[in-house]
């Protein structure tokens, strides 16, 4: 029953989750995860594919046997003809009927590559033409990296301009910080897992930026709606209004993330894991991790950072002070709504603005009604002045 009640409150936006009030916890967690990611970059580094590190690719028909047998044959050929080169990665590529095994090796000269292909073909009794091969220069990977970084910078600049025009610069700072944290954490997980970095990986990183931005804009739009004209009343602080917006948009963000993660999860776990489509795992992992991290970063990082920046604004500081001063007076019994529950700065409960506004007008127990008496009525007598109804004064 408790779980069903929580789900129902989430759908109505009434869960009362205290996200903004615990922003120090979220900042600490984000900082720790970012530190782990940076250490992973420095110690484990990335497993660069031949598109970035340079190298050779040797393709053997899958009809020769298992992937392990093909890899062992290529290793043996490299030991004799490859001048100390070795297999970096091995995977099965292709569809039904024309699939093959692809072994990526370190850099080989043209003569060494031809000798290795001839040795592999002889090992399996195949024509040399059936063993494919290609060579990729490291310069190509450098060009891809430069263009990807340039695309990232242009994207972030455009996002900043849009958010400043659509919202304000503080929201732009919170959104871009969330996007950068999303990239760092996704790259850290990618480094820890040890998947090979390919052009598909770069495409996946650029793709998750758009998804992460969508999540942030949805939350910020609700915050802007809740905080419009907030300084005109003393019912909510800015942090409480922002926290209410998170609760109101939480289920929408959760549903969007789940719907997006289901097909990506199928791509990663079923396509790459179960069917062995190795070319899908690079793209699938970065999309799956990036979309999952985007949901949490938009909720636990972007909005708390926005509140932190807004609370430094003099106008919001003065408003928050008025709210807390009024609340403290009510708690001391100086107001007429002493028993009315008021929200704290931690925004643990959803606030009813109408109830809070009416609380100040509620009379104390035993107090005389504050309504005015009818004009000319004194001592409970009618304005007519006579003892008898309708009597005339003589």
mmCIF file of C-alpha atoms in Angstrom:
data_model
loop_
_atom_site.group_PDB
_atom_site.id
_atom_site.type_symbol
_atom_site.label_atom_id
_atom_site.label_comp_id
_atom_site.label_asym_id
_atom_site.label_seq_id
_atom_site.Cartn_x
_atom_site.Cartn_y
_atom_site.Cartn_z
ATOM 1 C CA UNK A 1 0.000 0.000 0.000
ATOM 2 C CA UNK A 2 2.858 2.365 0.797
ATOM 3 C CA UNK A 3 4.439 1.833 -2.589
ATOM 4 C CA UNK A 4 1.137 2.393 -4.364
ATOM 5 C CA UNK A 5 0.579 5.553 -2.332
ATOM 6 C CA UNK A 6 4.007 6.894 -3.300
ATOM 7 C CA UNK A 7 3.401 6.159 -6.963
ATOM 8 C CA UNK A 8 0.053 7.942 -6.812
ATOM 9 C CA UNK A 9 1.614 10.985 -5.148
ATOM 10 C CA UNK A 10 4.391 11.020 -7.729
ATOM 11 C CA UNK A 11 1.854 11.125 -10.555
ATOM 12 C CA UNK A 12 0.012 13.995 -8.877
ATOM 13 C CA UNK A 13 3.246 15.838 -8.093
ATOM 14 C CA UNK A 14 2.591 15.543 -4.349
ATOM 15 C CA UNK A 15 5.423 13.247 -3.267
ATOM 16 C CA UNK A 16 7.107 16.068 -1.340
ATOM 17 C CA UNK A 17 10.633 14.810 -2.073
ATOM 18 C CA UNK A 18 13.191 17.172 -0.598
ATOM 19 C CA UNK A 19 15.658 17.616 -3.465
ATOM 20 C CA UNK A 20 16.633 21.265 -3.116
ATOM 21 C CA UNK A 21 16.890 21.162 0.663
ATOM 22 C CA UNK A 22 19.505 18.397 0.453
ATOM 23 C CA UNK A 23 21.550 20.086 -2.250
ATOM 24 C CA UNK A 24 24.770 19.766 -0.251
ATOM 25 C CA UNK A 25 24.383 16.001 -0.353
ATOM 26 C CA UNK A 26 23.864 16.025 -4.114
ATOM 27 C CA UNK A 27 26.816 18.355 -4.667
ATOM 28 C CA UNK A 28 29.015 16.092 -2.568
ATOM 29 C CA UNK A 29 27.910 12.992 -4.459
ATOM 30 C CA UNK A 30 28.431 14.702 -7.820
ATOM 31 C CA UNK A 31 31.894 15.885 -6.753
ATOM 32 C CA UNK A 32 32.895 12.391 -5.608
ATOM 33 C CA UNK A 33 31.690 10.793 -8.849
ATOM 34 C CA UNK A 34 33.480 13.441 -10.915
ATOM 35 C CA UNK A 35 36.702 12.757 -8.981
ATOM 36 C CA UNK A 36 36.388 9.017 -9.634
ATOM 37 C CA UNK A 37 35.848 9.727 -13.327
ATOM 38 C CA UNK A 38 38.916 11.965 -13.540
ATOM 39 C CA UNK A 39 41.046 9.341 -11.774
ATOM 40 C CA UNK A 40 39.745 6.775 -14.238
ATOM 41 C CA UNK A 41 40.833 9.010 -17.126
ATOM 42 C CA UNK A 42 44.296 9.407 -15.625
ATOM 43 C CA UNK A 43 44.930 5.811 -14.491
ATOM 44 C CA UNK A 44 42.922 3.525 -16.760
ATOM 45 C CA UNK A 45 42.667 5.883 -19.723
ATOM 46 C CA UNK A 46 40.505 5.023 -22.723
ATOM 47 C CA UNK A 47 40.770 1.997 -24.956
ATOM 48 C CA UNK A 48 41.091 3.823 -28.272
ATOM 49 C CA UNK A 49 39.978 2.040 -31.419
ATOM 50 C CA UNK A 50 42.117 1.904 -34.513
ATOM 51 C CA UNK A 51 40.227 4.935 -35.865
ATOM 52 C CA UNK A 52 41.891 7.027 -33.136
ATOM 53 C CA UNK A 53 45.066 5.115 -32.251
ATOM 54 C CA UNK A 54 45.809 3.844 -35.758
ATOM 55 C CA UNK A 55 46.146 0.187 -36.713
ATOM 56 C CA UNK A 56 44.956 -2.578 -38.993
ATOM 57 C CA UNK A 57 41.766 -4.579 -39.311
ATOM 58 C CA UNK A 58 41.723 -8.217 -40.476
ATOM 59 C CA UNK A 59 38.418 -9.873 -41.405
ATOM 60 C CA UNK A 60 38.011 -13.653 -41.463
ATOM 61 C CA UNK A 61 34.776 -15.412 -42.584
ATOM 62 C CA UNK A 62 32.810 -16.758 -39.629
ATOM 63 C CA UNK A 63 32.533 -20.116 -41.414
ATOM 64 C CA UNK A 64 36.089 -20.992 -40.303
ATOM 65 C CA UNK A 65 34.946 -21.769 -36.752
ATOM 66 C CA UNK A 66 34.587 -19.857 -33.523
ATOM 67 C CA UNK A 67 35.792 -16.373 -32.729
ATOM 68 C CA UNK A 68 38.445 -17.770 -30.428
ATOM 69 C CA UNK A 69 39.855 -19.977 -33.183
ATOM 70 C CA UNK A 70 40.031 -17.040 -35.581
ATOM 71 C CA UNK A 71 41.738 -14.849 -32.974
ATOM 72 C CA UNK A 72 44.313 -17.550 -32.197
ATOM 73 C CA UNK A 73 45.105 -17.936 -35.899
ATOM 74 C CA UNK A 74 45.644 -14.202 -36.325
ATOM 75 C CA UNK A 75 47.782 -14.090 -33.158
ATOM 76 C CA UNK A 76 49.980 -16.882 -34.520
ATOM 77 C CA UNK A 77 50.338 -15.079 -37.860
ATOM 78 C CA UNK A 78 51.249 -11.832 -36.125
ATOM 79 C CA UNK A 79 53.895 -13.588 -34.045
ATOM 80 C CA UNK A 80 55.707 -14.751 -37.178
ATOM 81 C CA UNK A 81 54.883 -12.077 -39.747
ATOM 82 C CA UNK A 82 53.685 -9.074 -37.770
ATOM 83 C CA UNK A 83 56.909 -7.885 -36.185
ATOM 84 C CA UNK A 84 55.600 -7.992 -32.611
ATOM 85 C CA UNK A 85 52.107 -6.634 -33.323
ATOM 86 C CA UNK A 86 49.165 -8.137 -31.450
ATOM 87 C CA UNK A 87 45.388 -8.354 -31.557
ATOM 88 C CA UNK A 88 43.775 -5.466 -29.692
ATOM 89 C CA UNK A 89 40.105 -6.427 -30.041
ATOM 90 C CA UNK A 90 38.147 -9.243 -31.669
ATOM 91 C CA UNK A 91 34.439 -9.273 -32.422
ATOM 92 C CA UNK A 92 31.824 -10.803 -34.662
ATOM 93 C CA UNK A 93 30.419 -8.429 -37.272
ATOM 94 C CA UNK A 94 27.677 -8.682 -39.880
ATOM 95 C CA UNK A 95 24.303 -10.320 -40.232
ATOM 96 C CA UNK A 96 23.109 -13.812 -41.058
ATOM 97 C CA UNK A 97 24.865 -15.465 -43.971
ATOM 98 C CA UNK A 98 27.628 -12.897 -44.468
ATOM 99 C CA UNK A 99 28.964 -12.393 -40.952
ATOM 100 C CA UNK A 100 32.677 -12.431 -40.246
ATOM 101 C CA UNK A 101 35.205 -12.045 -37.452
ATOM 102 C CA UNK A 102 37.075 -8.765 -37.242
ATOM 103 C CA UNK A 103 40.410 -8.619 -35.433
ATOM 104 C CA UNK A 104 41.886 -5.177 -34.878
ATOM 105 C CA UNK A 105 45.635 -5.084 -34.458
ATOM 106 C CA UNK A 106 48.316 -2.539 -33.766
ATOM 107 C CA UNK A 107 50.011 -0.767 -36.648
ATOM 108 C CA UNK A 108 51.377 -2.948 -39.491
ATOM 109 C CA UNK A 109 53.193 -2.033 -42.646
ATOM 110 C CA UNK A 110 51.642 -2.956 -46.008
ATOM 111 C CA UNK A 111 54.078 -5.882 -46.436
ATOM 112 C CA UNK A 112 53.394 -7.197 -42.922
ATOM 113 C CA UNK A 113 49.621 -6.940 -43.389
ATOM 114 C CA UNK A 114 49.753 -8.932 -46.632
ATOM 115 C CA UNK A 115 51.961 -11.574 -45.018
ATOM 116 C CA UNK A 116 49.603 -11.932 -42.047
ATOM 117 C CA UNK A 117 46.563 -12.334 -44.315
ATOM 118 C CA UNK A 118 48.373 -14.971 -46.347
ATOM 119 C CA UNK A 119 49.288 -16.900 -43.184
ATOM 120 C CA UNK A 120 45.709 -16.783 -41.870
ATOM 121 C CA UNK A 121 44.312 -17.916 -45.242
ATOM 122 C CA UNK A 122 46.761 -20.833 -45.286
ATOM 123 C CA UNK A 123 45.798 -21.803 -41.730
ATOM 124 C CA UNK A 124 42.113 -22.148 -42.629
ATOM 125 C CA UNK A 125 42.592 -23.334 -46.200
ATOM 126 C CA UNK A 126 40.987 -20.256 -47.720
ATOM 127 C CA UNK A 127 41.868 -18.158 -50.769
ATOM 128 C CA UNK A 128 43.826 -15.054 -49.755
ATOM 129 C CA UNK A 129 41.080 -12.913 -51.261
ATOM 130 C CA UNK A 130 38.621 -14.240 -48.642
ATOM 131 C CA UNK A 131 40.675 -12.692 -45.828
ATOM 132 C CA UNK A 132 39.991 -8.975 -45.817
ATOM 133 C CA UNK A 133 42.012 -6.194 -44.307
ATOM 134 C CA UNK A 134 42.240 -2.439 -43.999
ATOM 135 C CA UNK A 135 44.542 0.136 -42.484
ATOM 136 C CA UNK A 136 43.564 3.301 -40.621
ATOM 137 C CA UNK A 137 45.929 6.146 -39.930
ATOM 138 C CA UNK A 138 46.046 7.862 -36.547
ATOM 139 C CA UNK A 139 45.646 11.198 -38.328
ATOM 140 C CA UNK A 140 42.075 10.306 -39.268
ATOM 141 C CA UNK A 141 41.186 9.810 -35.624
ATOM 142 C CA UNK A 142 42.753 13.155 -34.735
ATOM 143 C CA UNK A 143 40.550 14.895 -37.294
ATOM 144 C CA UNK A 144 37.447 13.189 -35.883
ATOM 145 C CA UNK A 145 38.422 14.263 -32.358
ATOM 146 C CA UNK A 146 39.001 17.882 -33.367
ATOM 147 C CA UNK A 147 35.681 18.094 -35.157
ATOM 148 C CA UNK A 148 33.859 16.463 -32.255
ATOM 149 C CA UNK A 149 35.341 18.949 -29.782
ATOM 150 C CA UNK A 150 34.476 21.842 -32.115
ATOM 151 C CA UNK A 151 30.905 20.538 -32.418
ATOM 152 C CA UNK A 152 30.658 20.267 -28.626
ATOM 153 C CA UNK A 153 31.834 23.845 -28.098
ATOM 154 C CA UNK A 154 29.409 25.204 -30.709
ATOM 155 C CA UNK A 155 26.563 23.204 -29.145
ATOM 156 C CA UNK A 156 27.282 24.539 -25.640
ATOM 157 C CA UNK A 157 27.493 28.136 -26.884
ATOM 158 C CA UNK A 158 24.157 27.837 -28.685
ATOM 159 C CA UNK A 159 22.604 26.251 -25.599
ATOM 160 C CA UNK A 160 23.850 29.110 -23.415
ATOM 161 C CA UNK A 161 22.431 31.717 -25.797
ATOM 162 C CA UNK A 162 19.064 29.947 -26.017
ATOM 163 C CA UNK A 163 18.686 29.498 -22.259
ATOM 164 C CA UNK A 164 19.689 33.114 -21.537
ATOM 165 C CA UNK A 165 17.071 34.353 -24.001
ATOM 166 C CA UNK A 166 14.419 31.833 -22.941
ATOM 167 C CA UNK A 167 15.024 31.937 -19.171
ATOM 168 C CA UNK A 168 17.982 33.754 -17.575
ATOM 169 C CA UNK A 169 21.749 33.411 -17.247
ATOM 170 C CA UNK A 170 21.547 31.554 -13.919
ATOM 171 C CA UNK A 171 19.445 28.833 -15.505
ATOM 172 C CA UNK A 172 21.910 28.714 -18.397
ATOM 173 C CA UNK A 173 24.777 28.154 -15.958
ATOM 174 C CA UNK A 174 22.869 25.407 -14.142
ATOM 175 C CA UNK A 175 21.930 23.637 -17.386
ATOM 176 C CA UNK A 176 25.422 23.745 -18.918
ATOM 177 C CA UNK A 177 26.969 22.567 -15.641
ATOM 178 C CA UNK A 178 24.564 19.634 -15.675
ATOM 179 C CA UNK A 179 25.484 18.824 -19.289
ATOM 180 C CA UNK A 180 29.213 18.893 -18.542
ATOM 181 C CA UNK A 181 28.733 16.691 -15.475
ATOM 182 C CA UNK A 182 26.728 14.315 -17.624
ATOM 183 C CA UNK A 183 29.604 14.046 -20.112
ATOM 184 C CA UNK A 184 32.228 13.557 -17.391
ATOM 185 C CA UNK A 185 30.292 10.810 -15.589
ATOM 186 C CA UNK A 186 29.403 8.989 -18.805
ATOM 187 C CA UNK A 187 33.012 9.113 -19.968
ATOM 188 C CA UNK A 188 34.151 7.870 -16.544
ATOM 189 C CA UNK A 189 31.868 4.845 -16.691
ATOM 190 C CA UNK A 190 32.984 4.194 -20.266
ATOM 191 C CA UNK A 191 36.617 4.271 -19.119
ATOM 192 C CA UNK A 192 35.933 1.952 -16.165
ATOM 193 C CA UNK A 193 34.113 -0.589 -18.333
ATOM 194 C CA UNK A 194 36.938 -0.542 -20.863
ATOM 195 C CA UNK A 195 34.879 -0.469 -24.048
ATOM 196 C CA UNK A 196 36.702 0.610 -27.164
ATOM 197 C CA UNK A 197 36.299 4.247 -28.198
ATOM 198 C CA UNK A 198 35.070 4.403 -31.784
ATOM 199 C CA UNK A 199 33.345 7.027 -33.952
ATOM 200 C CA UNK A 200 30.065 5.521 -32.725
ATOM 201 C CA UNK A 201 31.091 6.485 -29.205
ATOM 202 C CA UNK A 202 31.617 10.096 -30.241
ATOM 203 C CA UNK A 203 28.214 10.158 -31.953
ATOM 204 C CA UNK A 204 26.631 8.734 -28.806
ATOM 205 C CA UNK A 205 28.182 11.447 -26.623
ATOM 206 C CA UNK A 206 26.824 14.199 -28.857
ATOM 207 C CA UNK A 207 23.404 12.509 -28.883
ATOM 208 C CA UNK A 208 22.988 12.374 -25.108
ATOM 209 C CA UNK A 209 23.576 16.124 -24.869
ATOM 210 C CA UNK A 210 20.275 16.792 -26.611
ATOM 211 C CA UNK A 211 18.415 14.373 -24.341
ATOM 212 C CA UNK A 212 19.977 15.877 -21.210
ATOM 213 C CA UNK A 213 19.087 19.391 -22.341
ATOM 214 C CA UNK A 214 15.455 18.369 -22.874
ATOM 215 C CA UNK A 215 15.176 17.098 -19.303
ATOM 216 C CA UNK A 216 16.661 20.295 -17.871
ATOM 217 C CA UNK A 217 14.411 22.587 -19.929
ATOM 218 C CA UNK A 218 11.286 20.709 -18.778
ATOM 219 C CA UNK A 219 12.180 21.247 -15.117
ATOM 220 C CA UNK A 220 13.269 24.861 -15.602
ATOM 221 C CA UNK A 221 10.064 25.703 -17.431
ATOM 222 C CA UNK A 222 8.039 24.500 -14.436
ATOM 223 C CA UNK A 223 10.293 26.443 -12.053
ATOM 224 C CA UNK A 224 9.737 29.613 -14.064
ATOM 225 C CA UNK A 225 5.975 29.038 -13.861
ATOM 226 C CA UNK A 226 6.047 28.478 -10.085
ATOM 227 C CA UNK A 227 8.322 31.441 -9.304
ATOM 228 C CA UNK A 228 6.632 34.025 -11.495
ATOM 229 C CA UNK A 229 5.707 36.885 -9.145
ATOM 230 C CA UNK A 230 6.971 34.983 -6.104
ATOM 231 C CA UNK A 231 8.117 38.150 -4.311
ATOM 232 C CA UNK A 232 4.520 39.436 -4.221
ATOM 233 C CA UNK A 233 3.637 37.059 -1.353
ATOM 234 C CA UNK A 234 5.349 35.659 1.701
ATOM 235 C CA UNK A 235 4.233 32.044 1.441
ATOM 236 C CA UNK A 236 7.212 30.335 -0.225
ATOM 237 C CA UNK A 237 10.921 30.853 -0.543
ATOM 238 C CA UNK A 238 12.485 30.483 -3.971
ATOM 239 C CA UNK A 239 13.986 27.142 -2.970
ATOM 240 C CA UNK A 240 10.597 25.783 -1.913
ATOM 241 C CA UNK A 241 8.962 26.857 -5.171
ATOM 242 C CA UNK A 242 11.774 25.250 -7.170
ATOM 243 C CA UNK A 243 11.516 22.055 -5.139
ATOM 244 C CA UNK A 244 7.767 21.963 -5.772
ATOM 245 C CA UNK A 245 8.468 22.277 -9.514
ATOM 246 C CA UNK A 246 10.795 19.265 -9.334
ATOM 247 C CA UNK A 247 8.103 17.172 -7.668
ATOM 248 C CA UNK A 248 5.521 18.277 -10.212
ATOM 249 C CA UNK A 249 7.716 17.397 -13.218
ATOM 250 C CA UNK A 250 9.475 14.373 -11.727
ATOM 251 C CA UNK A 251 7.108 11.732 -13.082
ATOM 252 C CA UNK A 252 7.156 13.283 -16.539
ATOM 253 C CA UNK A 253 10.957 13.172 -16.620
ATOM 254 C CA UNK A 254 10.948 9.628 -15.259
ATOM 255 C CA UNK A 255 8.494 8.400 -17.882
ATOM 256 C CA UNK A 256 10.475 10.043 -20.676
ATOM 257 C CA UNK A 257 13.719 8.480 -19.458
ATOM 258 C CA UNK A 258 12.218 4.992 -19.129
ATOM 259 C CA UNK A 259 10.681 5.147 -22.599
ATOM 260 C CA UNK A 260 14.031 6.250 -24.044
ATOM 261 C CA UNK A 261 16.086 3.682 -22.093
ATOM 262 C CA UNK A 262 14.009 0.657 -23.101
ATOM 263 C CA UNK A 263 15.007 0.577 -26.806
ATOM 264 C CA UNK A 264 18.587 1.590 -25.987
ATOM 265 C CA UNK A 265 18.740 -1.183 -23.396
ATOM 266 C CA UNK A 266 17.531 -3.626 -26.022
ATOM 267 C CA UNK A 267 20.256 -2.381 -28.346
ATOM 268 C CA UNK A 268 22.927 -2.883 -25.691
ATOM 269 C CA UNK A 269 21.889 -6.009 -23.790
ATOM 270 C CA UNK A 270 20.076 -7.951 -26.484
ATOM 271 C CA UNK A 271 21.752 -6.790 -29.689
ATOM 272 C CA UNK A 272 25.327 -6.584 -28.402
ATOM 273 C CA UNK A 273 25.141 -8.977 -25.459
ATOM 274 C CA UNK A 274 22.847 -11.774 -26.584
ATOM 275 C CA UNK A 275 23.258 -11.742 -30.368
ATOM 276 C CA UNK A 276 26.892 -10.658 -30.276
ATOM 277 C CA UNK A 277 26.562 -7.609 -32.526
ATOM 278 C CA UNK A 278 29.817 -6.031 -31.358
ATOM 279 C CA UNK A 279 29.429 -2.889 -33.431
ATOM 280 C CA UNK A 280 26.363 -1.934 -31.367
ATOM 281 C CA UNK A 281 27.905 -2.092 -27.917
ATOM 282 C CA UNK A 282 29.923 1.119 -28.231
ATOM 283 C CA UNK A 283 26.918 3.205 -29.191
ATOM 284 C CA UNK A 284 24.537 1.317 -26.898
ATOM 285 C CA UNK A 285 26.633 1.758 -23.754
ATOM 286 C CA UNK A 286 27.217 5.473 -24.125
ATOM 287 C CA UNK A 287 23.541 6.132 -24.905
ATOM 288 C CA UNK A 288 22.246 3.986 -22.038
ATOM 289 C CA UNK A 289 24.589 5.439 -19.428
ATOM 290 C CA UNK A 290 24.265 8.995 -20.732
ATOM 291 C CA UNK A 291 20.457 8.998 -20.700
ATOM 292 C CA UNK A 292 20.310 7.498 -17.212
ATOM 293 C CA UNK A 293 22.817 10.029 -15.861
ATOM 294 C CA UNK A 294 20.970 12.870 -17.627
ATOM 295 C CA UNK A 295 17.805 12.138 -15.637
ATOM 296 C CA UNK A 296 19.586 12.340 -12.282
ATOM 297 C CA UNK A 297 21.798 15.312 -13.158
ATOM 298 C CA UNK A 298 18.843 17.412 -14.344
ATOM 299 C CA UNK A 299 17.016 16.754 -11.056
ATOM 300 C CA UNK A 300 19.774 16.658 -8.440
ATOM 301 C CA UNK A 301 22.341 19.051 -9.910
ATOM 302 C CA UNK A 302 20.850 21.613 -12.307
ATOM 303 C CA UNK A 303 17.980 22.791 -10.087
ATOM 304 C CA UNK A 304 19.897 22.875 -6.757
ATOM 305 C CA UNK A 305 22.665 24.842 -8.491
ATOM 306 C CA UNK A 306 20.065 27.256 -9.851
ATOM 307 C CA UNK A 307 18.635 27.776 -6.352
ATOM 308 C CA UNK A 308 22.131 28.364 -4.978
ATOM 309 C CA UNK A 309 22.721 31.103 -7.560
ATOM 310 C CA UNK A 310 19.274 32.672 -7.138
ATOM 311 C CA UNK A 311 19.646 32.838 -3.362
ATOM 312 C CA UNK A 312 22.615 35.159 -3.906
ATOM 313 C CA UNK A 313 20.391 37.675 -5.713
ATOM 314 C CA UNK A 314 19.489 40.595 -3.340
ATOM 315 C CA UNK A 315 15.832 40.583 -4.362
ATOM 316 C CA UNK A 316 15.467 36.859 -3.623
ATOM 317 C CA UNK A 317 17.472 37.193 -0.414
ATOM 318 C CA UNK A 318 15.085 39.866 0.848
ATOM 319 C CA UNK A 319 12.074 37.772 -0.147
ATOM 320 C CA UNK A 320 13.393 34.652 1.591
ATOM 321 C CA UNK A 321 14.083 36.701 4.712
ATOM 322 C CA UNK A 322 10.508 38.018 4.779
ATOM 323 C CA UNK A 323 9.120 34.504 4.400
ATOM 324 C CA UNK A 324 11.251 33.119 7.224
ATOM 325 C CA UNK A 325 10.522 36.104 9.476
ATOM 326 C CA UNK A 326 6.781 35.698 8.997
ATOM 327 C CA UNK A 327 7.069 31.988 9.600
ATOM 328 C CA UNK A 328 9.020 32.505 12.811
ATOM 329 C CA UNK A 329 6.365 34.970 14.041
ATOM 330 C CA UNK A 330 3.628 32.433 13.383
ATOM 331 C CA UNK A 331 5.532 29.792 15.319
ATOM 332 C CA UNK A 332 5.865 32.152 18.302
ATOM 333 C CA UNK A 333 2.125 32.696 18.268
ATOM 334 C CA UNK A 334 2.345 36.320 17.190
ATOM 335 C CA UNK A 335 0.262 35.596 14.103
ATOM 336 C CA UNK A 336 -3.297 34.342 13.912
ATOM 337 C CA UNK A 337 -2.321 31.065 12.218
ATOM 338 C CA UNK A 338 -0.131 29.545 14.882
ATOM 339 C CA UNK A 339 -1.453 26.043 14.389
ATOM 340 C CA UNK A 340 -1.299 26.180 10.597
ATOM 341 C CA UNK A 341 1.597 23.991 9.354
ATOM 342 C CA UNK A 342 4.115 26.030 7.385
ATOM 343 C CA UNK A 343 6.824 24.629 5.093
ATOM 344 C CA UNK A 344 10.453 24.920 6.102
ATOM 345 C CA UNK A 345 13.361 25.940 3.921
ATOM 346 C CA UNK A 346 14.038 22.278 3.232
ATOM 347 C CA UNK A 347 10.749 22.112 1.348
ATOM 348 C CA UNK A 348 9.781 18.745 2.825
ATOM 349 C CA UNK A 349 6.078 19.220 2.133
ATOM 350 C CA UNK A 350 4.125 20.688 -0.704
ATOM 351 C CA UNK A 351 2.803 24.153 0.036
ATOM 352 C CA UNK A 352 -0.809 25.206 -0.457
ATOM 353 C CA UNK A 353 -0.551 28.925 -1.343
ATOM 354 C CA UNK A 354 -4.269 29.564 -0.800
ATOM 355 C CA UNK A 355 -4.268 27.972 2.661
ATOM 356 C CA UNK A 356 -1.159 29.895 3.621
ATOM 357 C CA UNK A 357 -2.666 33.141 2.406
ATOM 358 C CA UNK A 358 -5.898 32.562 4.325
ATOM 359 C CA UNK A 359 -4.046 31.538 7.461
ATOM 360 C CA UNK A 360 -3.217 35.144 8.354
ATOM 361 C CA UNK A 361 -6.898 36.073 8.297
ATOM 362 C CA UNK A 362 -8.124 33.234 10.540
ATOM 363 C CA UNK A 363 -9.560 34.538 13.904
ATOM 364 C CA UNK A 364 -8.261 33.245 17.236
ATOM 365 C CA UNK A 365 -10.406 30.923 19.296
ATOM 366 C CA UNK A 366 -12.897 32.941 21.344
ATOM 367 C CA UNK A 367 -12.264 36.188 19.489
ATOM 368 C CA UNK A 368 -15.174 38.462 18.541
ATOM 369 C CA UNK A 369 -16.021 38.384 14.831
ATOM 370 C CA UNK A 370 -14.321 41.183 12.992
ATOM 371 C CA UNK A 371 -17.305 42.036 10.768
ATOM 372 C CA UNK A 372 -18.787 45.567 10.925
ATOM 373 C CA UNK A 373 -22.185 46.216 12.528
ATOM 374 C CA UNK A 374 -25.013 47.527 10.445
ATOM 375 C CA UNK A 375 -25.064 51.313 10.324
ATOM 376 C CA UNK A 376 -27.199 52.857 13.071
ATOM 377 C CA UNK A 377 -27.621 49.589 15.009
ATOM 378 C CA UNK A 378 -26.659 49.801 18.670
ATOM 379 C CA UNK A 379 -27.519 47.578 21.577
ATOM 380 C CA UNK A 380 -29.063 45.022 19.257
ATOM 381 C CA UNK A 381 -31.952 47.317 18.301
ATOM 382 C CA UNK A 382 -33.085 47.852 14.777
ATOM 383 C CA UNK A 383 -32.399 51.091 12.978
ATOM 384 C CA UNK A 384 -36.097 51.948 13.175
ATOM 385 C CA UNK A 385 -35.742 53.122 16.797
ATOM 386 C CA UNK A 386 -39.229 51.982 18.036
ATOM 387 C CA UNK A 387 -40.189 49.170 20.389
ATOM 388 C CA UNK A 388 -42.823 47.901 18.050
ATOM 389 C CA UNK A 389 -42.198 46.736 14.502
ATOM 390 C CA UNK A 390 -42.954 49.514 12.122
ATOM 391 C CA UNK A 391 -43.726 51.946 14.990
ATOM 392 C CA UNK A 392 -43.473 55.635 14.211
ATOM 393 C CA UNK A 393 -41.545 58.100 16.342
ATOM 394 C CA UNK A 394 -43.706 60.674 18.044
#
